[in-house]
Amino acid sequence: MNPVRIAAPPSKSLSHRALICAALASGDSILEGLLDSQDLSRTKECLRALGVELEPCHGGLLVRGTVPGPASGAAVSLNVGESGTTCRLMAAVAAAFPGKWRIHGEERMHERPISHLTDALVSQGVNVIFEEKTGYPPLTIAGQGLSGGETPINPEQSSQYLSGLLLAAPLARSRTVITLTGRSTASWPYVALTLDMMDAFGAEAAVELRAGSGWRPCPHVSGAAGAEPADIRFLVNPGPYRARNMRIEGDWSNASYFLAAGTVGRVPVTVTGLRRDSAQGDRFMVDILERMGARVLWDKDEVTVFPSALHGVDVNMNACPDIVPTVAAVAAFARGETVISGAAHLAIKECDRIQAPVAELSKAGVDITARADGMAVRGGPFRTRAKLSAHGDHRMAMSLSLLELGGVAVSLDNPACVAKSFPDFWTAWALIRRANGVPHAL
């Protein structure tokens, strides 16, 4: 049987980071294959508000840096919408420039904490004023830029706090030494993506691990993964970003739904445009599927997943939390129990991504229970119909679509919320429906 072929959309995480690094670089950069989504539109709008020129160019986007930053006057509005990535990264980057910046958003954004980042910015000489609830947007940032020096930050809730500070650090007045507090680093691969992108645009950040009474350098992609936060530090010297041209690689997060479809459906699925050696943490989707019993075949930048009998596994998803809803949905098709752990910070995502999958999969007849840092899922028969809520969360909407392949007639309250990261999802999903004989229901 010929597989359904799906092209992976460009990486959302890398698109955000490439845009920001190009904006901070002196000169013109052309970014090709940039993701077109609501979240990326927010980052573009914030960069334009800071004075960056963005223009379509030969099928890509011309980014003309550097950000000037007004020295005085009223606070510049930076509306991040519902994009947590935009909020955390742009708050730190804006703080690196003299002036006043008002960070605000929409819907759940004002319920998502940011104090671990703002605490670090305050230690850099930045003034932060919260307008409503302390530790949450909306807030105003004001100052004369970042001072540099030793700066502690707690990355337990989100790696984006650390990524934002790293992106801003080359603009500080002196060398920045970032130390980590807390018990763990959420989503370490996203930190590695940030460091990779900084390096690609000429801004070097060294990572060191504690060695006795001193420190030793380590590779940032794998060398610090799993280390205790207190044993990791980052050294960033002041220096310019350099303009360059770049093509954005495919997105493993958004590919996960189609890889899962190839496993739980009746027809194999090939996803193209994925790097097998990507630093994206969500590449572990393939490893998780293989552990559950899926047959997987690689051919250059294409990966094919075949319909397979699945069994439950125990999986720690601290490094890849965005695919937890996908893995939970796949586990509903598996024999035995799947235990998902290491993802307590999912409670502060676009929705509570522990409670929401439990609530919605339960409506479809899935035996699923919440845990403090994840959930336990036991495969079993589905109900024939289910009226489900996406909770306004793009990843919930896309993961719940997998239930259609189990014979569930799914009625979803807000399918349009996928526009946050993957506006063309339903067009691509129609190919999966057609190949599996699923009528349109969502």
mmCIF file of N, CA, C and O in Angstrom, residues 399-437:
data_model
loop_
_atom_site.group_PDB
_atom_site.id
_atom_site.type_symbol
_atom_site.label_atom_id
_atom_site.label_comp_id
_atom_site.label_asym_id
_atom_site.label_seq_id
_atom_site.Cartn_x
_atom_site.Cartn_y
_atom_site.Cartn_z
ATOM 1 N N SER A 399 -3.977 16.795 18.109
ATOM 2 C CA SER A 399 -3.827 15.452 18.681
ATOM 3 C C SER A 399 -5.171 14.727 18.752
ATOM 4 O O SER A 399 -5.247 13.517 18.507
ATOM 5 N N LEU A 400 -6.251 15.442 19.057
ATOM 6 C CA LEU A 400 -7.561 14.806 19.152
ATOM 7 C C LEU A 400 -8.053 14.304 17.803
ATOM 8 O O LEU A 400 -8.903 13.402 17.733
ATOM 9 N N SER A 401 -7.534 14.845 16.711
ATOM 10 C CA SER A 401 -7.932 14.371 15.380
ATOM 11 C C SER A 401 -7.576 12.900 15.187
ATOM 12 O O SER A 401 -8.215 12.194 14.388
ATOM 13 N N LEU A 402 -6.580 12.403 15.918
ATOM 14 C CA LEU A 402 -6.165 10.997 15.784
ATOM 15 C C LEU A 402 -7.280 10.035 16.167
ATOM 16 O O LEU A 402 -7.317 8.894 15.687
ATOM 17 N N LEU A 403 -8.195 10.465 17.011
ATOM 18 C CA LEU A 403 -9.289 9.586 17.421
ATOM 19 C C LEU A 403 -10.165 9.171 16.246
ATOM 20 O O LEU A 403 -10.801 8.116 16.271
ATOM 21 N N GLU A 404 -10.192 9.985 15.198
ATOM 22 C CA GLU A 404 -10.970 9.629 14.005
ATOM 23 C C GLU A 404 -10.496 8.297 13.423
ATOM 24 O O GLU A 404 -11.280 7.552 12.847
ATOM 25 N N LEU A 405 -9.193 8.022 13.573
ATOM 26 C CA LEU A 405 -8.640 6.793 13.013
ATOM 27 C C LEU A 405 -9.001 5.582 13.858
ATOM 28 O O LEU A 405 -8.739 4.442 13.455
ATOM 29 N N GLY A 406 -9.593 5.811 15.027
ATOM 30 C CA GLY A 406 -10.106 4.726 15.853
ATOM 31 C C GLY A 406 -11.598 4.547 15.706
ATOM 32 O O GLY A 406 -12.226 3.837 16.491
ATOM 33 N N GLY A 407 -12.190 5.212 14.716
ATOM 34 C CA GLY A 407 -13.611 5.060 14.456
ATOM 35 C C GLY A 407 -14.492 6.007 15.237
ATOM 36 O O GLY A 407 -15.723 5.836 15.255
ATOM 37 N N VAL A 408 -13.895 7.029 15.877
ATOM 38 C CA VAL A 408 -14.675 7.988 16.646
ATOM 39 C C VAL A 408 -15.121 9.128 15.724
ATOM 40 O O VAL A 408 -14.284 9.739 15.055
ATOM 41 N N ALA A 409 -16.414 9.406 15.704
ATOM 42 C CA ALA A 409 -16.913 10.581 14.991
ATOM 43 C C ALA A 409 -16.716 11.779 15.912
ATOM 44 O O ALA A 409 -17.467 11.993 16.860
ATOM 45 N N VAL A 410 -15.671 12.548 15.656
ATOM 46 C CA VAL A 410 -15.269 13.630 16.545
ATOM 47 C C VAL A 410 -15.916 14.936 16.123
ATOM 48 O O VAL A 410 -15.837 15.340 14.960
ATOM 49 N N SER A 411 -16.531 15.605 17.081
ATOM 50 C CA SER A 411 -17.025 16.965 16.884
ATOM 51 C C SER A 411 -16.173 17.875 17.762
ATOM 52 O O SER A 411 -16.181 17.747 18.988
ATOM 53 N N LEU A 412 -15.420 18.776 17.143
ATOM 54 C CA LEU A 412 -14.457 19.617 17.861
ATOM 55 C C LEU A 412 -14.958 21.052 17.905
ATOM 56 O O LEU A 412 -15.383 21.603 16.890
ATOM 57 N N ASP A 413 -14.889 21.671 19.079
ATOM 58 C CA ASP A 413 -15.492 22.995 19.252
ATOM 59 C C ASP A 413 -14.768 24.115 18.518
ATOM 60 O O ASP A 413 -15.381 25.073 18.073
ATOM 61 N N ASN A 414 -13.436 24.007 18.369
ATOM 62 C CA ASN A 414 -12.679 25.127 17.798
ATOM 63 C C ASN A 414 -11.534 24.629 16.936
ATOM 64 O O ASN A 414 -10.364 24.807 17.273
ATOM 65 N N PRO A 415 -11.833 23.993 15.807
ATOM 66 C CA PRO A 415 -10.748 23.480 14.961
ATOM 67 C C PRO A 415 -9.844 24.571 14.411
ATOM 68 O O PRO A 415 -8.683 24.320 14.092
ATOM 69 N N ALA A 416 -10.339 25.820 14.330
ATOM 70 C CA ALA A 416 -9.544 26.904 13.752
ATOM 71 C C ALA A 416 -8.353 27.298 14.615
ATOM 72 O O ALA A 416 -7.453 27.995 14.137
ATOM 73 N N CYS A 417 -8.294 26.842 15.861
ATOM 74 C CA CYS A 417 -7.185 27.241 16.727
ATOM 75 C C CYS A 417 -5.839 26.691 16.263
ATOM 76 O O CYS A 417 -4.792 27.131 16.745
ATOM 77 N N VAL A 418 -5.836 25.759 15.302
ATOM 78 C CA VAL A 418 -4.570 25.238 14.782
ATOM 79 C C VAL A 418 -3.763 26.320 14.073
ATOM 80 O O VAL A 418 -2.558 26.155 13.845
ATOM 81 N N ALA A 419 -4.416 27.444 13.713
ATOM 82 C CA ALA A 419 -3.724 28.526 13.012
ATOM 83 C C ALA A 419 -2.581 29.105 13.834
ATOM 84 O O ALA A 419 -1.689 29.765 13.299
ATOM 85 N N LYS A 420 -2.579 28.857 15.132
ATOM 86 C CA LYS A 420 -1.509 29.348 15.992
ATOM 87 C C LYS A 420 -0.141 28.845 15.534
ATOM 88 O O LYS A 420 0.854 29.570 15.604
ATOM 89 N N SER A 421 -0.084 27.592 15.065
ATOM 90 C CA SER A 421 1.208 27.036 14.661
ATOM 91 C C SER A 421 1.187 26.344 13.305
ATOM 92 O O SER A 421 2.240 26.145 12.703
ATOM 93 N N PHE A 422 -0.014 25.951 12.805
ATOM 94 C CA PHE A 422 -0.076 25.126 11.600
ATOM 95 C C PHE A 422 -1.384 25.424 10.865
ATOM 96 O O PHE A 422 -2.311 24.604 10.870
ATOM 97 N N PRO A 423 -1.471 26.584 10.204
ATOM 98 C CA PRO A 423 -2.736 26.981 9.561
ATOM 99 C C PRO A 423 -3.255 25.984 8.534
ATOM 100 O O PRO A 423 -4.462 25.908 8.305
ATOM 101 N N ASP A 424 -2.354 25.233 7.886
ATOM 102 C CA ASP A 424 -2.769 24.304 6.837
ATOM 103 C C ASP A 424 -2.990 22.886 7.350
ATOM 104 O O ASP A 424 -3.067 21.933 6.562
ATOM 105 N N PHE A 425 -3.108 22.717 8.674
ATOM 106 C CA PHE A 425 -3.211 21.365 9.221
ATOM 107 C C PHE A 425 -4.392 20.598 8.652
ATOM 108 O O PHE A 425 -4.261 19.438 8.246
ATOM 109 N N TRP A 426 -5.570 21.225 8.617
ATOM 110 C CA TRP A 426 -6.755 20.469 8.208
ATOM 111 C C TRP A 426 -6.713 20.096 6.727
ATOM 112 O O TRP A 426 -7.272 19.064 6.324
ATOM 113 N N THR A 427 -6.025 20.897 5.924
ATOM 114 C CA THR A 427 -5.842 20.529 4.515
ATOM 115 C C THR A 427 -4.989 19.273 4.413
ATOM 116 O O THR A 427 -5.301 18.348 3.645
ATOM 117 N N ALA A 428 -3.906 19.224 5.197
ATOM 118 C CA ALA A 428 -3.054 18.031 5.198
ATOM 119 C C ALA A 428 -3.781 16.842 5.821
ATOM 120 O O ALA A 428 -3.670 15.705 5.336
ATOM 121 N N TRP A 429 -4.551 17.106 6.886
ATOM 122 C CA TRP A 429 -5.248 16.003 7.557
ATOM 123 C C TRP A 429 -6.310 15.385 6.651
ATOM 124 O O TRP A 429 -6.633 14.189 6.769
ATOM 125 N N ALA A 430 -6.852 16.170 5.715
ATOM 126 C CA ALA A 430 -7.841 15.633 4.781
ATOM 127 C C ALA A 430 -7.252 14.479 3.961
ATOM 128 O O ALA A 430 -7.980 13.543 3.584
ATOM 129 N N LEU A 431 -5.944 14.507 3.693
ATOM 130 C CA LEU A 431 -5.293 13.407 2.975
ATOM 131 C C LEU A 431 -5.299 12.141 3.821
ATOM 132 O O LEU A 431 -5.469 11.028 3.305
ATOM 133 N N ILE A 432 -5.101 12.306 5.138
ATOM 134 C CA ILE A 432 -5.134 11.157 6.044
ATOM 135 C C ILE A 432 -6.546 10.587 6.108
ATOM 136 O O ILE A 432 -6.754 9.362 6.039
ATOM 137 N N ARG A 433 -7.533 11.463 6.241
ATOM 138 C CA ARG A 433 -8.928 11.014 6.273
ATOM 139 C C ARG A 433 -9.284 10.217 5.014
ATOM 140 O O ARG A 433 -9.874 9.138 5.085
ATOM 141 N N ARG A 434 -8.926 10.792 3.859
ATOM 142 C CA ARG A 434 -9.306 10.172 2.594
ATOM 143 C C ARG A 434 -8.680 8.786 2.472
ATOM 144 O O ARG A 434 -9.352 7.826 2.073
ATOM 145 N N ALA A 435 -7.396 8.668 2.820
ATOM 146 C CA ALA A 435 -6.702 7.383 2.682
ATOM 147 C C ALA A 435 -7.263 6.332 3.630
ATOM 148 O O ALA A 435 -7.251 5.135 3.333
ATOM 149 N N ASN A 436 -7.781 6.783 4.789
ATOM 150 C CA ASN A 436 -8.292 5.839 5.787
ATOM 151 C C ASN A 436 -9.809 5.676 5.738
ATOM 152 O O ASN A 436 -10.380 4.989 6.577
ATOM 153 N N GLY A 437 -10.465 6.308 4.763
ATOM 154 C CA GLY A 437 -11.901 6.164 4.614
ATOM 155 C C GLY A 437 -12.684 6.814 5.752
ATOM 156 O O GLY A 437 -13.758 6.347 6.121
#
